[in-house]
Short mmCIF file of C-alpha atoms and ligand atoms in Angstrom, two decimals:
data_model
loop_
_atom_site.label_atom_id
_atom_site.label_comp_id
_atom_site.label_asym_id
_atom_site.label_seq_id
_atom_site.Cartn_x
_atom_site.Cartn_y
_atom_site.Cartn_z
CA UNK A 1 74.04 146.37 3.80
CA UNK A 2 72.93 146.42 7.35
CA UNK A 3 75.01 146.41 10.23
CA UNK A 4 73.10 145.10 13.88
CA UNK A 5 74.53 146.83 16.73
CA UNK A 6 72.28 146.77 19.59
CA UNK A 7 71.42 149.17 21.98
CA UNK A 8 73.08 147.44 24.32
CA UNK A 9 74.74 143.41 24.84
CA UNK A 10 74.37 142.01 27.81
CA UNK A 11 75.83 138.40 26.10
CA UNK A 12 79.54 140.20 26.07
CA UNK A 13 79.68 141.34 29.87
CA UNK A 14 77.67 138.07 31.11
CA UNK A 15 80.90 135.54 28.64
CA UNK A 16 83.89 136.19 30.99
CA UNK A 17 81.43 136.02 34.23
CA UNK A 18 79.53 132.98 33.19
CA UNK A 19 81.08 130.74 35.57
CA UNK A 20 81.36 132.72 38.64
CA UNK A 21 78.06 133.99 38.33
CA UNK A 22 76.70 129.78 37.89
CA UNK A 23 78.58 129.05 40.65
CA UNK A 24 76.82 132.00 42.55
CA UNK A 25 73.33 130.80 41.61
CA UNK A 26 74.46 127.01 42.44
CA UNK A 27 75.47 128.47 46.10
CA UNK A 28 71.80 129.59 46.61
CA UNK A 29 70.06 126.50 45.46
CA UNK A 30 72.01 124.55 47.33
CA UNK A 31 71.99 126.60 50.68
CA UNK A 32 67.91 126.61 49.65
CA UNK A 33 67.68 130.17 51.62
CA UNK A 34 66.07 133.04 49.02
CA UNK A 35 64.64 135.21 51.45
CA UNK A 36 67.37 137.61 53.41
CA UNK A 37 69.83 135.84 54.95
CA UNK A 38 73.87 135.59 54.43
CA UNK A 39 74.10 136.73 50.80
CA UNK A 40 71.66 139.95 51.35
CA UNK A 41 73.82 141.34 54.50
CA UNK A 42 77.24 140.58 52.75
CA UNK A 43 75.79 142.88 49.45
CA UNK A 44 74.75 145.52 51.71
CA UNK A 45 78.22 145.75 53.19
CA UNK A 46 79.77 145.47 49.85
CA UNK A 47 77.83 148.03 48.25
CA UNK A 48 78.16 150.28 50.84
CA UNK A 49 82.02 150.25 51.04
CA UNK A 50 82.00 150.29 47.09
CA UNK A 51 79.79 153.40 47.36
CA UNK A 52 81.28 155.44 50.62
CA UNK A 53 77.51 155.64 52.10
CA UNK A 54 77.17 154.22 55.58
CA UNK A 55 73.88 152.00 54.63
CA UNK A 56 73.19 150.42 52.28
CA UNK A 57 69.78 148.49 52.12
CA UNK A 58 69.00 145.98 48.98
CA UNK A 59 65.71 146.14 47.83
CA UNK A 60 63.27 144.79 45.22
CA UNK A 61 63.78 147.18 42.38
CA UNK A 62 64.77 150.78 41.49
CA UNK A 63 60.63 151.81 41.62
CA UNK A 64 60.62 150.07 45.04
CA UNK A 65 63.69 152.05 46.55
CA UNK A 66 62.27 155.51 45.29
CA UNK A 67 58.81 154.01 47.08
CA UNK A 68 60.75 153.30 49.90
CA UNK A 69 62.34 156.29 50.43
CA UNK A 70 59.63 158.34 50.23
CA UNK A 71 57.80 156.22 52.85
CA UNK A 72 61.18 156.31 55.25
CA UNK A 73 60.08 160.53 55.40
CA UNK A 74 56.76 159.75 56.01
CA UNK A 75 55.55 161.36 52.65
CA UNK A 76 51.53 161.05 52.48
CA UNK A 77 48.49 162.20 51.53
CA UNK A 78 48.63 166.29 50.31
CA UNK A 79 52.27 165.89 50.59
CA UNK A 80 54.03 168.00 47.94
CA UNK A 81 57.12 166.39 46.53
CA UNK A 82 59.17 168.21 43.75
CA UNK A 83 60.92 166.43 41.05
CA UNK A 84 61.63 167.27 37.19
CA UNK A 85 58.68 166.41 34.49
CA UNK A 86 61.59 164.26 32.59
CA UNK A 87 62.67 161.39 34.05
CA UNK A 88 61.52 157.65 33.89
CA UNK A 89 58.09 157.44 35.36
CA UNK A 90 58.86 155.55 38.31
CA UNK A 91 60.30 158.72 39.82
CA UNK A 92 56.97 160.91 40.10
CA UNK A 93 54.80 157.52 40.22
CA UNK A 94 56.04 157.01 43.44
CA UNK A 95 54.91 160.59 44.67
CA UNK A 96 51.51 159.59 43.19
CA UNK A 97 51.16 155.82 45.08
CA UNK A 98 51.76 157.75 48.09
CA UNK A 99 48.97 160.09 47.47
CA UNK A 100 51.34 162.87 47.54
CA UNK A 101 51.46 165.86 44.74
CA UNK A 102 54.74 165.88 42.61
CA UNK A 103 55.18 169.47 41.66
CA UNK A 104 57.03 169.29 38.43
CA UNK A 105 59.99 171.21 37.10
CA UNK A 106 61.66 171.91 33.54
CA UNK A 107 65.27 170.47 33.11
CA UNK A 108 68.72 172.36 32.25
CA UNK A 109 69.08 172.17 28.44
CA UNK A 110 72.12 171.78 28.16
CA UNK A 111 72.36 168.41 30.98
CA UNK A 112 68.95 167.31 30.85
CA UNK A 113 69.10 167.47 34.50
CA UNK A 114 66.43 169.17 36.82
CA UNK A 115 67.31 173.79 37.10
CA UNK A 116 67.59 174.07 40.31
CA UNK A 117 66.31 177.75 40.14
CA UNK A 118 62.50 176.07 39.08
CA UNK A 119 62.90 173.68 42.45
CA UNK A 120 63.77 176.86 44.62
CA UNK A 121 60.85 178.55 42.89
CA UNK A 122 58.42 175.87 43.65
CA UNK A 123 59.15 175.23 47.15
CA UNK A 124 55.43 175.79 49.67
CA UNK A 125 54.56 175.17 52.57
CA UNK A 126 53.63 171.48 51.75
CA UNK A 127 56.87 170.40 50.40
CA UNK A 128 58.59 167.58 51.75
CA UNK A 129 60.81 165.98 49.91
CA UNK A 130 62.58 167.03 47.08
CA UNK A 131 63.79 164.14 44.41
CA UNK A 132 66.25 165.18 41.79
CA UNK A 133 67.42 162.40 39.01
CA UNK A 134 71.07 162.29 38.01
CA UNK A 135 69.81 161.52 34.40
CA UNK A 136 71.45 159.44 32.09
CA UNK A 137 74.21 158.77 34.26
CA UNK A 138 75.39 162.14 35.37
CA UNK A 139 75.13 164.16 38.72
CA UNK A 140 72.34 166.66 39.07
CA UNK A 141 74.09 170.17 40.21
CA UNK A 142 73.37 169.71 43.76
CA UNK A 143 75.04 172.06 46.03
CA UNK A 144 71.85 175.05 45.14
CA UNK A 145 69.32 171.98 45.11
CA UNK A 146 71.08 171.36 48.74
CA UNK A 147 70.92 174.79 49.65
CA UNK A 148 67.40 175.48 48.96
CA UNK A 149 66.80 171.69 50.90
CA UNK A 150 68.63 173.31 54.16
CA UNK A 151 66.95 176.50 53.88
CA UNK A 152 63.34 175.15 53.83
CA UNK A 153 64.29 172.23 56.13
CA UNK A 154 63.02 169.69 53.66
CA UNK A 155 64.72 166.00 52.73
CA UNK A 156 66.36 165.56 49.56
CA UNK A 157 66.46 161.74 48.05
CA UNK A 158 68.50 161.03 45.02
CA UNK A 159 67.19 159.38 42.17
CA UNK A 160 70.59 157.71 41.60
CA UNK A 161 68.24 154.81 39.59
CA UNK A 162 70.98 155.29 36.58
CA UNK A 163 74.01 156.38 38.41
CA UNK A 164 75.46 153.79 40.14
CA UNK A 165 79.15 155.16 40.97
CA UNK A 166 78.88 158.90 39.23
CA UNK A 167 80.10 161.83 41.86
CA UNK A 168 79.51 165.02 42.04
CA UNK A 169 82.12 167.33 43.51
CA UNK A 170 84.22 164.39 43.96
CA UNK A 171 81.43 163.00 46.55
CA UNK A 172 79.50 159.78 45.52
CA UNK A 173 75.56 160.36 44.96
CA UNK A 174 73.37 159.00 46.58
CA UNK A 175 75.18 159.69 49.56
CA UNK A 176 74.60 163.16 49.22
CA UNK A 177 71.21 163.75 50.08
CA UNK A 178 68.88 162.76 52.95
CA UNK A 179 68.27 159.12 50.99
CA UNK A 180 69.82 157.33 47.71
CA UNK A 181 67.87 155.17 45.18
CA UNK A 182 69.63 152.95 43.24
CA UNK A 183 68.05 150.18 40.04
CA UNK A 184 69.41 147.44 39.04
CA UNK A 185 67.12 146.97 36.48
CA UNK A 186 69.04 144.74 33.86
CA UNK A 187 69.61 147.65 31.63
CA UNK A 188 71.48 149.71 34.05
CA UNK A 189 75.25 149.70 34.68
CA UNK A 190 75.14 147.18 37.34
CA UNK A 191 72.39 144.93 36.49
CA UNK A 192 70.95 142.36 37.96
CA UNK A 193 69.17 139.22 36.62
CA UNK A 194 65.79 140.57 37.00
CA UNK A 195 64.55 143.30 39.00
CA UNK A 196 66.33 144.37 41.95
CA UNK A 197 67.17 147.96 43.68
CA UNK A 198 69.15 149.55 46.48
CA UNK A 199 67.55 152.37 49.51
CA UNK A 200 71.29 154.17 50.76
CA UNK A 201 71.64 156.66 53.68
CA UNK A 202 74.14 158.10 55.77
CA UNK A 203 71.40 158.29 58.51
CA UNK A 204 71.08 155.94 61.12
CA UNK A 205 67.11 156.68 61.59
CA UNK A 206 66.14 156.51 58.19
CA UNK A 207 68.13 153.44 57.25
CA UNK A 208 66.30 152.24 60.43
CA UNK A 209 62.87 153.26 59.02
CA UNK A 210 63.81 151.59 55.75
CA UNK A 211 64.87 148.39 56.92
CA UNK A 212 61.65 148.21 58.95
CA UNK A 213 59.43 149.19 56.14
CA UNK A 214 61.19 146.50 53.49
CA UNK A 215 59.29 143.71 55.77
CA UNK A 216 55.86 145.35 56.46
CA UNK A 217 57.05 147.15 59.30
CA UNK A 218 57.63 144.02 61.45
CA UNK A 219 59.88 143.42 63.88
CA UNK A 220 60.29 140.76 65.82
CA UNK A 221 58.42 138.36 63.44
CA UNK A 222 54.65 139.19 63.43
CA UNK A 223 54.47 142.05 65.36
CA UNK A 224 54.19 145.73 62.96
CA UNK A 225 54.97 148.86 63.79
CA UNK A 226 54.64 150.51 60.52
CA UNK A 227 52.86 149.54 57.67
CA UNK A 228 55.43 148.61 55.27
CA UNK A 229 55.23 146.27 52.17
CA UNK A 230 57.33 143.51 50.66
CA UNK A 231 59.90 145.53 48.83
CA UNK A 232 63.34 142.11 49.70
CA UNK A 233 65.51 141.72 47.06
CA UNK A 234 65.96 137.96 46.50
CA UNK A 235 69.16 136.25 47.58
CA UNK A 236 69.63 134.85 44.02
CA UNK A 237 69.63 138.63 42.80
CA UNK A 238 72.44 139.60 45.54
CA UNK A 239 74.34 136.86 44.67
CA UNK A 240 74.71 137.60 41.15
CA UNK A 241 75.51 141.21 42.04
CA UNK A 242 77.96 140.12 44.33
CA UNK A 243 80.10 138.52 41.08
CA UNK A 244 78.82 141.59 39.17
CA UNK A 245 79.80 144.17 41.09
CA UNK A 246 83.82 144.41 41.57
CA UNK A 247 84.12 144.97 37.23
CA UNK A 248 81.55 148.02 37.96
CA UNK A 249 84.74 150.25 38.04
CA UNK A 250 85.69 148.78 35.13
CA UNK A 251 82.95 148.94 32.85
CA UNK A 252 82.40 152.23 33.74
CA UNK A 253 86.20 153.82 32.35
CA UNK A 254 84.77 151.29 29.72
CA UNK A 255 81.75 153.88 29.02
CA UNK A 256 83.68 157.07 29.56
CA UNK A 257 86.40 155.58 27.00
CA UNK A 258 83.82 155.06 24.22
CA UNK A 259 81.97 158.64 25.09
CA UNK A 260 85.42 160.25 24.53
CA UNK A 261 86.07 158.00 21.29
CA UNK A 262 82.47 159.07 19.91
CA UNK A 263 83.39 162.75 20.66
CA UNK A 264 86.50 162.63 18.66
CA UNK A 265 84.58 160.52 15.89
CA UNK A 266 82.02 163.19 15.98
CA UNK A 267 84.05 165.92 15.20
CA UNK A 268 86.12 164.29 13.04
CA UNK A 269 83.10 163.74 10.79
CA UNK A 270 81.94 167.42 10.93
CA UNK A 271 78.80 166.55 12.89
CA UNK A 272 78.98 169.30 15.60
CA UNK A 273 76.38 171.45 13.97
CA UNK A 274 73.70 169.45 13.16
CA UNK A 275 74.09 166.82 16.29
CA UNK A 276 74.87 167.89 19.97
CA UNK A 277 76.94 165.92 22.26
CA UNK A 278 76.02 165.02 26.39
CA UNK A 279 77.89 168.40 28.13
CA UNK A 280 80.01 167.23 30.45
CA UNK A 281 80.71 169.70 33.41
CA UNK A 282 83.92 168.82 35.31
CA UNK A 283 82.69 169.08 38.47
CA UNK A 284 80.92 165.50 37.93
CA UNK A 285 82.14 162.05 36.89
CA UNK A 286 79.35 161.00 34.31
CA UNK A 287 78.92 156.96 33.98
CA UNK A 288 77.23 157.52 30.59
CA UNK A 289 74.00 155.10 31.28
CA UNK A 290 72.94 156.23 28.17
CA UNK A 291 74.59 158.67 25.50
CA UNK A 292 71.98 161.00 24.42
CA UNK A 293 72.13 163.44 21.42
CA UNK A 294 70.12 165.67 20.24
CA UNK A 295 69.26 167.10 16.68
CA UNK A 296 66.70 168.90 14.82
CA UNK A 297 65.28 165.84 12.96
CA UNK A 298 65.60 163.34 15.86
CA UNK A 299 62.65 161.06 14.41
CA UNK A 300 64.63 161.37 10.88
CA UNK A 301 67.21 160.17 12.15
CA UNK A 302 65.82 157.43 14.71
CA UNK A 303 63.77 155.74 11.12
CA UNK A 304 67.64 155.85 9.47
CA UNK A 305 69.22 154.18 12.28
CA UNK A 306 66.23 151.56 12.65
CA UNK A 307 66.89 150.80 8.97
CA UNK A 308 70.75 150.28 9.55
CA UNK A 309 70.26 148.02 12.39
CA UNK A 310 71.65 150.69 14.89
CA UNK A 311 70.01 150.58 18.43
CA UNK A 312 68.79 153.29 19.53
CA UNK A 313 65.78 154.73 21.96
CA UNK A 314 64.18 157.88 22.93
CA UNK A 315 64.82 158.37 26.42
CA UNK A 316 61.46 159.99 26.85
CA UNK A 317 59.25 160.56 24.07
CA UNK A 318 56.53 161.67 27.10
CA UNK A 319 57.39 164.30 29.77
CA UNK A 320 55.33 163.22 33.64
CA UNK A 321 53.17 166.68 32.94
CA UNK A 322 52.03 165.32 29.48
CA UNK A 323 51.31 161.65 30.79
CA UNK A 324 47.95 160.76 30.67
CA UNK A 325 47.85 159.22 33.87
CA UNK A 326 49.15 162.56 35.62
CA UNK A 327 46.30 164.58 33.87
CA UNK A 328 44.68 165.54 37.09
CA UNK A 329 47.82 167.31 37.91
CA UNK A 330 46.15 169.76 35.83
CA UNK A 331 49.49 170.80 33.56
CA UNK A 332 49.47 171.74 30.00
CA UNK A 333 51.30 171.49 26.67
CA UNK A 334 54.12 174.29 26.86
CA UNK A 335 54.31 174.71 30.80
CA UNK A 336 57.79 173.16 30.41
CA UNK A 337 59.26 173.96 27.10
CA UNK A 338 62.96 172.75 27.57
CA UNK A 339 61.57 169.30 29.00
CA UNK A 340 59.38 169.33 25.84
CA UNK A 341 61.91 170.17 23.48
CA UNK A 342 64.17 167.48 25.14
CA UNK A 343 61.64 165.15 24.29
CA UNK A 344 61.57 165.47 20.82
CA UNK A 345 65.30 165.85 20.09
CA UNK A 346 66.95 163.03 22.23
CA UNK A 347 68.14 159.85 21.10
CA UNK A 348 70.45 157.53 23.08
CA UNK A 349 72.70 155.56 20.93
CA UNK A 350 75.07 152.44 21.60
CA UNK A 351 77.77 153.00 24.76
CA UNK A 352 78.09 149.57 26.24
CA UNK A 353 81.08 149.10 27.45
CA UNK A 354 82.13 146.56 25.23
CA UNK A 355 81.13 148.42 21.77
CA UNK A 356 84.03 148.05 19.80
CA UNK A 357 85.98 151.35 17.38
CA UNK A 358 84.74 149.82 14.83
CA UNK A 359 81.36 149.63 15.94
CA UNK A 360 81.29 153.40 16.97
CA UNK A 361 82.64 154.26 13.44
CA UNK A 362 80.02 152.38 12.05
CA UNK A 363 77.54 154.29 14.18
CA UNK A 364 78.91 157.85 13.38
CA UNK A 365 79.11 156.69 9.84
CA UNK A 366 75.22 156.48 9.78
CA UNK A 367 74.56 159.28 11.34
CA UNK A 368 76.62 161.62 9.25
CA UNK A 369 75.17 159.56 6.00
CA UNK A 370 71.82 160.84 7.34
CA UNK A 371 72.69 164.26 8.14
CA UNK A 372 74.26 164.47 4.55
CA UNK A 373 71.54 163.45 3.17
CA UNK A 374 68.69 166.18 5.15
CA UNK A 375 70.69 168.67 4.08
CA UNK A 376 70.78 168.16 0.43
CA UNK A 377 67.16 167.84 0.80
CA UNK A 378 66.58 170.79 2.15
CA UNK A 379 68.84 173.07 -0.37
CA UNK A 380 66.79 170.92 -2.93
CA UNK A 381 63.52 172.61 -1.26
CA UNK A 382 64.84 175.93 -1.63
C1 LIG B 1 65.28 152.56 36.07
C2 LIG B 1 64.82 153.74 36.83
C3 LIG B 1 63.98 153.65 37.95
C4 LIG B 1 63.29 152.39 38.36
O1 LIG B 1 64.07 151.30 38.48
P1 LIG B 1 63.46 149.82 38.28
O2 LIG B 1 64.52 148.96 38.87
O3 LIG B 1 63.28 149.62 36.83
O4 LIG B 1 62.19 149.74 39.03
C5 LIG B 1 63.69 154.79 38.66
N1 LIG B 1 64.15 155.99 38.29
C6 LIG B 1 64.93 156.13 37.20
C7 LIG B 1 65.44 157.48 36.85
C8 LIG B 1 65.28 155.02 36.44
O5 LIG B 1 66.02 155.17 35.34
#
C-alpha cells in the first residue's frame, strides 16, 4: 500500500492564513502601488527587528541578495571569493556573474558545513570576500571563519539563503558577518509566493551601497551613480510576508519538535548504524530547512522511498567543482572528497512543520523496511 507524504505541504501552513494573506493581496490591488512603496519599508523594519540586524533590505530573490552583496564590496573581475563546493549553485554563480574566481572548499563531514581550516588555507592575495552557507538550516562555525576574515582584512557575507532565524553562539546570522543573504524562495522556512530575497547588514555604508544598487544605482530618479540592476522585491511579495512572518517562530519549534521526534523514532527502530542523523552542536539553534541523512546505499534507499510515496531529494547530487558550467575552474574528481562523499550519501526527508507522528512513523517505518531488507541481501551474497 502506498502512503504520499510529500516533501513538503505548503496547503497546511497557507489553510489557517488564507484569509489574512487574501486580504493582504486585496490591500495591494486596491492601493494599485507594486513597486516599493509603504508595504516594502514596513517589511524591512519588521524583518529587521524580527532578526536583531540593523538593515534590512528586501530584494528580488535569494540569488539576487547573494548578487547583491557581492556587488555592495565591489567584488569584480580577478576577484577571488571563497565559498564551499556544496551548496545550492546560486552561491558560487554569483562569484562567477561577477567575473570573480570562487575558490572552493570541502565541507565538515559531520555538519555539511564549509571547514574553516580549508578557507584559512585558501586565503591570497586576491581574496575578497569570503561566503560561507549555513546549510540546511544550521549555523556555519563562524568565530575561526571570523577570525581568519579579521586577520586578512577581508568581508565575510552569510549565505543565510536557508536559515532564516538559526543563531550561532546565541547571535542571529546573517548579522554576523560583513552582509546577510536571505531566500524566500517558496520552499524555504519563510516563503514567499514566488521569488523574493532579503540583503541584511549592520553597516550603515553597505546597506547604503545596497539600497543604491537594488535600483540601478540611481538616486534621485534618473541620475546613476553605480551601475546597479533591478534586483525590488514586489509589494505583493512583502505583503504576503508581512502575514507570513510573525508564525516564523512558530513553525520553526515546529521543525525542531519533529527533528527530535525522528531522533527518538530512529533509535527506537535500531537505525543508528546503517543511517546517520544531522549533528547538532549546541552552540547553534538549527531551523532544520531540510533533514538530511546519510547512508551507505543512499540511491537504494531514495528508489524505496519513491516507491512508498515518501518525499524525498538529494540536496546535491553535483558538488560547484564537478558542475559542468564551472569546468574552467580547472578542478577535478577527488579534489574534495568529503563534499563528494556528501553527495552521494544525503537524502533530505519530510520535516515540515506540520508532518504529523504518524506521518514520521510512517517514514521511519520505510526506511528501516529498506535497511532490513539490504542487509539480508547482503548476508545472502556471502
Ligand atoms: C535557495 C538558496 C539560494 C537562492 O535563493 P533563491 O531565492 O532561490 O534565488 C541561495 N543560496 C542557498 C544556499 C539557497 O539554498
Amino acid at each position: 500500500m502506498k502512503s504520499t507524504i510529500p516533501l513538503l505541504d505548503l496547503q497546511a501552513q497557507y489553510r489557517p492564513l488564507r484569509d489574512q494573506i487574501l486580504a493582504a493581496m486585496t490591500r495591494v490591488a486596491d492601493s494599485q502601488r507594486f513597486i516599493m512603496g509603504p508595504e516594502i519599508d514596513a517589511l524591512e523594519q519588521e524583518l529587521a527587528r524580527m532578526l536583531g540586524i540593523r538593515h534590512a533590505i528586501a530584494v528580488s530573490s535569494g540569488t539576487d541578495a547573494v548578487l547583491l552583496a557581492l556587488m555592495a564590496l565591489g567584488i569584480g573581475a580577478d576577484d577571488e571569493v571563497i565559498t564551499p563546493t556544496y551548496s545550492f549553485f546560486a552561491t558560487a554563480g554569483a562569484v562567477v556573474r561577477l567575473g570573480a574566481r570562487p575558490i572552493l572548499v570541502d565541507i565538515d563531514p559531520v555538519t555539511f558545513n564549509v571547514d574553516p581550516d580549508q578557507i584559512a588555507r585558501a586565503v591570497t592575495p586576491r581574496t575578497k570576500a569570503i561566503v560561507p552557507v549555513h546549510l540546511f538550516g544550521q549555523s556555519a562555525e563562524l568565530d575561526p571563519i571570523v577570525r581568519t576574515a579579521e586577520r586578512a582584512g577581508i568581508p565575510i557575507v552569510e549565505d543565510a539563503a536557508q536559515a532564516i532565524g538559526a543563531t550561532y553562539r546565541t547571535r542571529p546570522v546573517g548579522g554576523i558577518g560583513a552582509l546577510g543573504c536571505f531566500s524566500f524562495f517558496p520552499s524555504k522556512n519563510l516563503g514567499a509566493f514566488g521569488d523574493a530575497g532579503l540583503v541584511t547588514t549592520n553597516d550603515d555604508g553597505l546597506a547604503k551601497r545596497a539600497r543604491l544598487l537594488r535600483a540601478h544605482g540611481m538616486e534621485p530618479r534618473y541620475y546613476h551613480h553605480l551601475v546597479g540592476g533591478n534586483f525590488r522585491m514586489d509589494a505583493l511579495q512583502a505583503a504576503i510576508l508581512r502575514v507570513k512572518a510573525p508564525h516564523l517562530a512558530a513553525w520553526t519549534e515546529g521543525r525542531r519538535a519533529n527533528a527530535a521526534r525522528y531522533r527518538e523514532l530512529f533509535q527506537a527502530a535500531g537505525l543508528l548504524g546503517a543511517v546517520t542523523l544531522p549533528a547538532e552542536p549546541t552552540d547553534r539553534l538549527h531551523i532544520y530547512n531540510q533533514f538530511v541523512i546519510r547512508t551507505a546505499d543512499r540511491d537504494g534507499l531514495k528508489k524505496h522511498l519513491d516507491a512508498q510515496g515518501i518525499g524525498n531529494e538529494i540536496y546535491y547530487p553535483v558538488p560547484f567543482h564537478l558542475q559542468p558550467c564551472f569546468a574552467h575552474l580547472g578542478y577535478r574528481r577527488g579534489a574534495f572528497p568529503q563534499a563528494e562523499r556528501a553527495a552521494a550519501e544525503s537524502l533530505a526527508i519530510p520535516i515540515y512543520g506540520e508532518l504529523t507522528r504518524d506521518q514520521q512513523e510512517t517514514v521511519v517505518s520505510a526506511i528501516a523496511a529498506f535497511v532490513r531488507t539490504s542487509a539480508h541481501a547482503g548476508s545472502q551474497a556471502r
